[in-house]
PDB file of C-alpha atoms in Angstrom:
ATOM      1  CA  MET A  46     119.369  -4.860-147.091  1.00  0.00           C
ATOM      2  CA  GLU A  47     117.651  -8.181-147.804  1.00  0.00           C
ATOM      3  CA  SER A  48     113.843  -8.108-147.605  1.00  0.00           C
ATOM      4  CA  GLY A  49     113.892 -10.748-144.842  1.00  0.00           C
ATOM      5  CA  GLU A  50     116.123  -8.551-142.711  1.00  0.00           C
ATOM      6  CA  ASP A  51     113.840  -5.582-143.319  1.00  0.00           C
ATOM      7  CA  ASP A  52     110.817  -7.624-142.228  1.00  0.00           C
ATOM      8  CA  ASN A  53     112.639  -8.614-139.045  1.00  0.00           C
ATOM      9  CA  ASP A  54     113.473  -4.970-138.350  1.00  0.00           C
ATOM     10  CA  THR A  55     109.810  -4.049-138.781  1.00  0.00           C
ATOM     11  CA  ARG A  56     108.725  -6.780-136.358  1.00  0.00           C
ATOM     12  CA  ASP A  57     111.356  -5.731-133.821  1.00  0.00           C
ATOM     13  CA  GLU A  58     110.226  -2.097-134.005  1.00  0.00           C
ATOM     14  CA  THR A  59     106.587  -3.053-133.582  1.00  0.00           C
ATOM     15  CA  ASP A  60     107.364  -5.434-130.729  1.00  0.00           C
ATOM     16  CA  ASP A  61     109.227  -2.649-128.920  1.00  0.00           C
ATOM     17  CA  ALA A  62     106.403  -0.179-129.559  1.00  0.00           C
ATOM     18  CA  VAL A  63     103.787  -2.623-128.322  1.00  0.00           C
ATOM     19  CA  GLY A  64     105.728  -3.298-125.147  1.00  0.00           C
ATOM     20  CA  GLU A  65     106.431   0.357-124.399  1.00  0.00           C
ATOM     21  CA  ARG A  66     102.885   1.507-125.050  1.00  0.00           C
ATOM     22  CA  GLN A  67     100.969  -1.132-123.123  1.00  0.00           C
ATOM     23  CA  ASN A  68     101.844   0.582-119.848  1.00  0.00           C
ATOM     24  CA  THR A  69     100.648   3.925-121.205  1.00  0.00           C
ATOM     25  CA  ALA A  70      97.415   2.339-122.419  1.00  0.00           C
ATOM     26  CA  ALA A  71      96.885   0.807-119.002  1.00  0.00           C
ATOM     27  CA  ASP A  72      96.946   4.268-117.466  1.00  0.00           C
ATOM     28  CA  LEU A  73      94.447   5.654-119.949  1.00  0.00           C
ATOM     29  CA  ILE A  74      91.898   3.127-121.055  1.00  0.00           C
ATOM     30  CA  GLY A  75      89.489   3.176-118.128  1.00  0.00           C
ATOM     31  CA  ASP A  76      89.065   6.946-118.031  1.00  0.00           C
ATOM     32  CA  ILE A  77      88.474   7.535-121.725  1.00  0.00           C
ATOM     33  CA  SER A  78      86.251   4.638-122.707  1.00  0.00           C
ATOM     34  CA  ASP A  79      82.666   3.796-122.063  1.00  0.00           C
ATOM     35  CA  GLY A  80      81.390   0.756-120.215  1.00  0.00           C
ATOM     36  CA  GLU A  81      82.063  -1.533-123.153  1.00  0.00           C
ATOM     37  CA  LEU A  82      85.749  -1.504-122.323  1.00  0.00           C
ATOM     38  CA  HIS A  83      87.112  -1.723-118.782  1.00  0.00           C
ATOM     39  CA  ASP A  84      85.721  -0.562-115.478  1.00  0.00           C
ATOM     40  CA  ASP A  85      89.001  -0.904-113.610  1.00  0.00           C
ATOM     41  CA  ALA A  86      91.087   1.595-115.601  1.00  0.00           C
ATOM     42  CA  ALA A  87      93.467  -1.183-116.573  1.00  0.00           C
ATOM     43  CA  LEU A  88      94.447  -2.864-119.805  1.00  0.00           C
ATOM     44  CA  SER A  89      96.136  -6.253-119.675  1.00  0.00           C
ATOM     45  CA  LEU A  90      96.582  -8.041-122.983  1.00  0.00           C
ATOM     46  CA  THR A  91      96.647 -11.810-123.113  1.00  0.00           C
ATOM     47  CA  PRO A  92      99.405 -13.437-125.188  1.00  0.00           C
ATOM     48  CA  GLU A  93      96.804 -14.095-127.884  1.00  0.00           C
ATOM     49  CA  GLN A  94      95.719 -10.429-127.920  1.00  0.00           C
ATOM     50  CA  HIS A  95      99.323  -9.283-127.982  1.00  0.00           C
ATOM     51  CA  GLN A  96      99.940 -11.490-131.022  1.00  0.00           C
ATOM     52  CA  ARG A  97      96.781 -10.235-132.740  1.00  0.00           C
ATOM     53  CA  LEU A  98      97.905  -6.654-132.139  1.00  0.00           C
ATOM     54  CA  LYS A  99     101.260  -7.393-133.746  1.00  0.00           C
ATOM     55  CA  ASN A 100      99.618  -9.233-136.637  1.00  0.00           C
ATOM     56  CA  GLY A 101      97.258  -6.328-137.270  1.00  0.00           C
ATOM     57  CA  LEU A 102     100.100  -3.843-137.427  1.00  0.00           C
ATOM     58  CA  HIS A 103     102.179  -5.846-139.897  1.00  0.00           C
ATOM     59  CA  GLY A 104     101.676  -6.115-143.628  1.00  0.00           C
ATOM     60  CA  SER A 105     101.698  -3.836-146.655  1.00  0.00           C
ATOM     61  CA  GLN A 106      99.624  -1.095-145.008  1.00  0.00           C
ATOM     62  CA  PHE A 107     102.101  -0.613-142.167  1.00  0.00           C
ATOM     63  CA  ASP A 108     105.027  -0.853-144.601  1.00  0.00           C
ATOM     64  CA  ASP A 109     103.483   1.909-146.739  1.00  0.00           C
ATOM     65  CA  ILE A 110     103.239   4.147-143.687  1.00  0.00           C
ATOM     66  CA  ARG A 111     106.913   3.684-142.872  1.00  0.00           C
ATOM     67  CA  ARG A 112     108.102   4.436-146.406  1.00  0.00           C
ATOM     68  CA  VAL A 113     106.606   7.876-147.039  1.00  0.00           C
ATOM     69  CA  ASP A 114     107.418  11.338-145.722  1.00  0.00           C
ATOM     70  CA  ARG A 115     103.891  12.459-144.789  1.00  0.00           C
ATOM     71  CA  ARG A 116     101.590  10.183-142.803  1.00  0.00           C
ATOM     72  CA  TYR A 117      98.043  11.114-141.845  1.00  0.00           C
ATOM     73  CA  LEU A 118      96.035   9.230-139.209  1.00  0.00           C
ATOM     74  CA  VAL A 119      92.419  10.301-139.786  1.00  0.00           C
ATOM     75  CA  VAL A 120      90.073   9.869-136.830  1.00  0.00           C
ATOM     76  CA  GLY A 121      86.358  10.526-136.445  1.00  0.00           C
ATOM     77  CA  SER A 122      83.034   8.869-137.133  1.00  0.00           C
ATOM     78  CA  GLY A 123      83.146   5.644-139.096  1.00  0.00           C
ATOM     79  CA  SER A 124      79.483   5.275-140.081  1.00  0.00           C
ATOM     80  CA  GLY A 125      76.786   6.974-142.114  1.00  0.00           C
ATOM     81  CA  GLU A 126      77.301  10.159-144.083  1.00  0.00           C
ATOM     82  CA  SER A 127      79.826  11.495-141.570  1.00  0.00           C
ATOM     83  CA  GLY A 128      81.836   8.302-142.065  1.00  0.00           C
ATOM     84  CA  ASP A 129      81.692   8.865-145.819  1.00  0.00           C
ATOM     85  CA  ARG A 130      83.036  12.393-145.369  1.00  0.00           C
ATOM     86  CA  ARG A 131      85.841  11.131-143.170  1.00  0.00           C
ATOM     87  CA  ARG A 132      86.796   8.579-145.828  1.00  0.00           C
ATOM     88  CA  ARG A 133      86.725  11.401-148.388  1.00  0.00           C
ATOM     89  CA  VAL A 134      89.173  13.384-146.246  1.00  0.00           C
ATOM     90  CA  CYS A 135      91.364  10.305-145.967  1.00  0.00           C
ATOM     91  CA  SER A 136      91.297   9.836-149.746  1.00  0.00           C
ATOM     92  CA  GLN A 137      92.187  13.491-150.392  1.00  0.00           C
ATOM     93  CA  LEU A 138      95.200  13.266-148.115  1.00  0.00           C
ATOM     94  CA  ASP A 139      96.224   9.882-149.496  1.00  0.00           C
ATOM     95  CA  ASP A 140      96.254  11.305-153.053  1.00  0.00           C
ATOM     96  CA  ARG A 141      99.044  13.728-152.161  1.00  0.00           C
ATOM     97  CA  ARG A 142     102.538  13.159-153.456  1.00  0.00           C
ATOM     98  CA  ASP A 143     104.689  10.982-151.180  1.00  0.00           C
ATOM     99  CA  ALA A 144     101.886  10.748-148.608  1.00  0.00           C
ATOM    100  CA  VAL A 145      99.684   8.082-147.065  1.00  0.00           C
ATOM    101  CA  ALA A 146      96.466   8.491-145.070  1.00  0.00           C
ATOM    102  CA  PHE A 147      94.976   5.744-142.939  1.00  0.00           C
ATOM    103  CA  ARG A 148      92.271   4.936-140.411  1.00  0.00           C
ATOM    104  CA  LEU A 149      92.437   2.575-137.463  1.00  0.00           C
ATOM    105  CA  GLU A 150      89.688   0.406-138.954  1.00  0.00           C
ATOM    106  CA  GLU A 151      91.884  -0.453-141.928  1.00  0.00           C
ATOM    107  CA  PHE A 152      94.131  -2.623-139.776  1.00  0.00           C
ATOM    108  CA  GLY A 153      91.502  -5.279-139.164  1.00  0.00           C
ATOM    109  CA  PHE A 154      90.487  -4.502-135.589  1.00  0.00           C
ATOM    110  CA  ASP A 155      86.748  -4.927-135.086  1.00  0.00           C
ATOM    111  CA  ASN A 156      84.258  -4.848-132.218  1.00  0.00           C
ATOM    112  CA  GLU A 157      85.680  -8.117-130.934  1.00  0.00           C
ATOM    113  CA  ASP A 158      89.045  -6.415-130.466  1.00  0.00           C
ATOM    114  CA  LEU A 159      88.095  -3.475-128.258  1.00  0.00           C
ATOM    115  CA  ASP A 160      91.004  -4.183-125.923  1.00  0.00           C
ATOM    116  CA  LEU A 161      93.397  -3.635-128.821  1.00  0.00           C
ATOM    117  CA  TRP A 162      92.092  -0.303-130.053  1.00  0.00           C
ATOM    118  CA  ALA A 163      93.894   1.879-127.512  1.00  0.00           C
ATOM    119  CA  PRO A 164      97.396   0.405-127.982  1.00  0.00           C
ATOM    120  CA  ALA A 165      96.887   0.224-131.770  1.00  0.00           C
ATOM    121  CA  PHE A 166      95.737   3.849-131.813  1.00  0.00           C
ATOM    122  CA  ASP A 167      98.729   4.858-129.725  1.00  0.00           C
ATOM    123  CA  ILE A 168     101.214   3.102-132.012  1.00  0.00           C
ATOM    124  CA  LEU A 169      99.641   4.485-135.187  1.00  0.00           C
ATOM    125  CA  SER A 170      99.421   8.036-133.843  1.00  0.00           C
ATOM    126  CA  ALA A 171     103.125   7.829-133.009  1.00  0.00           C
ATOM    127  CA  GLN A 172     103.794   6.898-136.636  1.00  0.00           C
ATOM    128  CA  ALA A 173     101.730   9.809-137.981  1.00  0.00           C
ATOM    129  CA  THR A 174     103.142  13.090-139.206  1.00  0.00           C
ATOM    130  CA  TRP A 175      99.703  14.563-138.543  1.00  0.00           C
ATOM    131  CA  VAL A 176      96.692  13.242-136.656  1.00  0.00           C
ATOM    132  CA  VAL A 177      93.571  14.655-138.332  1.00  0.00           C
ATOM    133  CA  GLY A 178      90.285  14.690-136.439  1.00  0.00           C
ATOM    134  CA  VAL A 179      87.119  15.086-138.522  1.00  0.00           C
ATOM    135  CA  ILE A 180      84.554  16.037-135.894  1.00  0.00           C
ATOM    136  CA  GLU A 181      80.848  16.480-136.650  1.00  0.00           C
ATOM    137  CA  ASP A 182      79.222  15.435-133.386  1.00  0.00           C
ATOM    138  CA  PHE A 183      79.751  13.429-130.220  1.00  0.00           C
ATOM    139  CA  GLU A 184      77.917  10.305-131.353  1.00  0.00           C
ATOM    140  CA  GLY A 185      79.906   7.109-131.794  1.00  0.00           C
ATOM    141  CA  GLY A 186      83.143   5.410-130.954  1.00  0.00           C
ATOM    142  CA  HIS A 187      85.323   8.333-131.995  1.00  0.00           C
ATOM    143  CA  VAL A 188      84.377  10.056-128.730  1.00  0.00           C
ATOM    144  CA  TRP A 189      86.852   7.846-126.867  1.00  0.00           C
ATOM    145  CA  GLU A 190      89.523   8.935-129.368  1.00  0.00           C
ATOM    146  CA  LEU A 191      88.873  12.522-128.299  1.00  0.00           C
ATOM    147  CA  GLY A 192      89.298  11.412-124.705  1.00  0.00           C
ATOM    148  CA  TYR A 193      92.512   9.644-125.573  1.00  0.00           C
ATOM    149  CA  LEU A 194      93.862  12.692-127.384  1.00  0.00           C
ATOM    150  CA  TYR A 195      92.785  14.852-124.457  1.00  0.00           C
ATOM    151  CA  ARG A 196      94.751  12.718-122.018  1.00  0.00           C
ATOM    152  CA  GLN A 197      97.731  12.597-124.366  1.00  0.00           C
ATOM    153  CA  GLN A 198      97.412  16.147-125.679  1.00  0.00           C
ATOM    154  CA  THR A 199     100.863  17.159-124.451  1.00  0.00           C
ATOM    155  CA  ASN A 200     102.275  14.531-126.813  1.00  0.00           C
ATOM    156  CA  VAL A 201     100.029  15.058-129.827  1.00  0.00           C
ATOM    157  CA  ARG A 202      99.238  18.769-129.796  1.00  0.00           C
ATOM    158  CA  ASP A 203     102.122  19.478-132.165  1.00  0.00           C
ATOM    159  CA  VAL A 204     100.765  17.037-134.755  1.00  0.00           C
ATOM    160  CA  LEU A 205      96.986  17.422-134.344  1.00  0.00           C
ATOM    161  CA  TRP A 206      94.602  19.096-136.780  1.00  0.00           C
ATOM    162  CA  LEU A 207      90.889  19.392-135.980  1.00  0.00           C
ATOM    163  CA  LEU A 208      88.352  19.783-138.773  1.00  0.00           C
ATOM    164  CA  LYS A 209      85.268  20.729-136.790  1.00  0.00           C
ATOM    165  CA  ARG A 210      81.815  20.979-138.291  1.00  0.00           C
ATOM    166  CA  VAL A 211      79.699  23.918-137.163  1.00  0.00           C
ATOM    167  CA  TYR A 212      75.948  24.246-137.644  1.00  0.00           C
ATOM    168  CA  ASP A 213      74.226  27.506-138.506  1.00  0.00           C
ATOM    169  CA  ASP A 214      71.310  26.824-136.191  1.00  0.00           C
ATOM    170  CA  PRO A 215      72.414  27.094-132.517  1.00  0.00           C
ATOM    171  CA  THR A 216      69.880  24.465-131.403  1.00  0.00           C
ATOM    172  CA  THR A 217      71.142  21.995-133.993  1.00  0.00           C
ATOM    173  CA  HIS A 218      74.722  22.731-133.016  1.00  0.00           C
ATOM    174  CA  ARG A 219      74.022  22.081-129.346  1.00  0.00           C
ATOM    175  CA  ALA A 220      72.198  18.848-130.171  1.00  0.00           C
ATOM    176  CA  HIS A 221      75.173  17.474-132.072  1.00  0.00           C
ATOM    177  CA  TYR A 222      77.637  18.379-129.324  1.00  0.00           C
ATOM    178  CA  ASP A 223      75.485  17.553-126.292  1.00  0.00           C
ATOM    179  CA  ASN A 224      78.084  15.693-124.246  1.00  0.00           C
ATOM    180  CA  GLY A 225      79.648  17.664-121.422  1.00  0.00           C
ATOM    181  CA  MET A 226      82.772  15.547-120.939  1.00  0.00           C
ATOM    182  CA  ALA A 227      83.504  15.236-124.657  1.00  0.00           C
ATOM    183  CA  ALA A 228      82.900  18.980-125.070  1.00  0.00           C
ATOM    184  CA  SER A 229      85.422  19.765-122.345  1.00  0.00           C
ATOM    185  CA  HIS A 230      87.966  17.431-123.945  1.00  0.00           C
ATOM    186  CA  LEU A 231      87.462  19.037-127.348  1.00  0.00           C
ATOM    187  CA  ALA A 232      87.773  22.527-125.850  1.00  0.00           C
ATOM    188  CA  VAL A 233      91.155  21.602-124.336  1.00  0.00           C
ATOM    189  CA  LEU A 234      92.317  20.151-127.637  1.00  0.00           C
ATOM    190  CA  GLU A 235      91.181  23.231-129.555  1.00  0.00           C
ATOM    191  CA  ALA A 236      93.096  25.467-127.165  1.00  0.00           C
ATOM    192  CA  ALA A 237      96.176  23.247-127.439  1.00  0.00           C
ATOM    193  CA  VAL A 238      96.334  23.198-131.234  1.00  0.00           C
ATOM    194  CA  SER A 239      95.142  26.800-131.692  1.00  0.00           C
ATOM    195  CA  ASP A 240      95.317  27.741-135.389  1.00  0.00           C
ATOM    196  CA  ARG A 241      95.117  24.093-136.461  1.00  0.00           C
ATOM    197  CA  VAL A 242      91.371  24.059-135.802  1.00  0.00           C
ATOM    198  CA  VAL A 243      89.489  24.579-139.078  1.00  0.00           C
ATOM    199  CA  GLU A 244      85.712  24.970-138.990  1.00  0.00           C
ATOM    200  CA  TRP A 245      83.453  23.926-141.837  1.00  0.00           C
ATOM    201  CA  SER A 246      79.737  23.618-142.574  1.00  0.00           C
ATOM    202  CA  THR A 247      79.412  22.117-146.062  1.00  0.00           C
ATOM    203  CA  ALA A 248      81.194  19.393-148.010  1.00  0.00           C
ATOM    204  CA  ASN A 249      82.886  22.024-150.166  1.00  0.00           C
ATOM    205  CA  GLU A 250      84.116  23.837-147.079  1.00  0.00           C
ATOM    206  CA  LEU A 251      85.455  20.526-145.738  1.00  0.00           C
ATOM    207  CA  ASP A 252      87.417  20.035-148.966  1.00  0.00           C
ATOM    208  CA  HIS A 253      88.974  23.476-148.523  1.00  0.00           C
ATOM    209  CA  ALA A 254      89.679  22.746-144.856  1.00  0.00           C
ATOM    210  CA  VAL A 255      91.681  19.668-145.862  1.00  0.00           C
ATOM    211  CA  GLU A 256      93.815  21.844-148.130  1.00  0.00           C
ATOM    212  CA  GLU A 257      95.033  23.799-145.109  1.00  0.00           C
ATOM    213  CA  ILE A 258      96.739  20.713-143.667  1.00  0.00           C
ATOM    214  CA  PRO A 259     100.422  20.576-144.717  1.00  0.00           C
TER     215      PRO A 259
END
């Protein structure tokens, strides 16, 4: 097949995915996000946003995802030391033979594109062989991803791995997970994925936890 035809096929697939998933996102966005997103539980993309979503999901990164057998979408904190550990997990998975690991941030969506995160996340999770959650606390934007996965858990539970940090001190542990709604979402996800929850405390233990993911 000529490269131009392949590019057209990619655009057609993404266009279809965007169209199909906007309705799903509209059902979900208001209940899983904080006040920075929508208060009316509705997501309606403008033509400009729709085009930006398509643009963000084209290019070499998306092509790489489509070409390999194992695809890992790695979710979790994006900042500080926990963000560094998440990137380390992503790198470990990406180094595997015939595999690619990716994060939502790598597709160019920033804080000005909050409306696009839910449909982009939905499309990318559908592309993933495994969705890998690196969870250390309930601080930050990844909390809405837990809510999204909670709402969609019937669709993702067969492809979800949770790498959950535990803290030796009970008080410290409670402080890091002091969010009742997020805790209930995580509990449902843990029950849904069962033996694909791997607990860790240290960086070395996190490395070993990654090795358990196929």
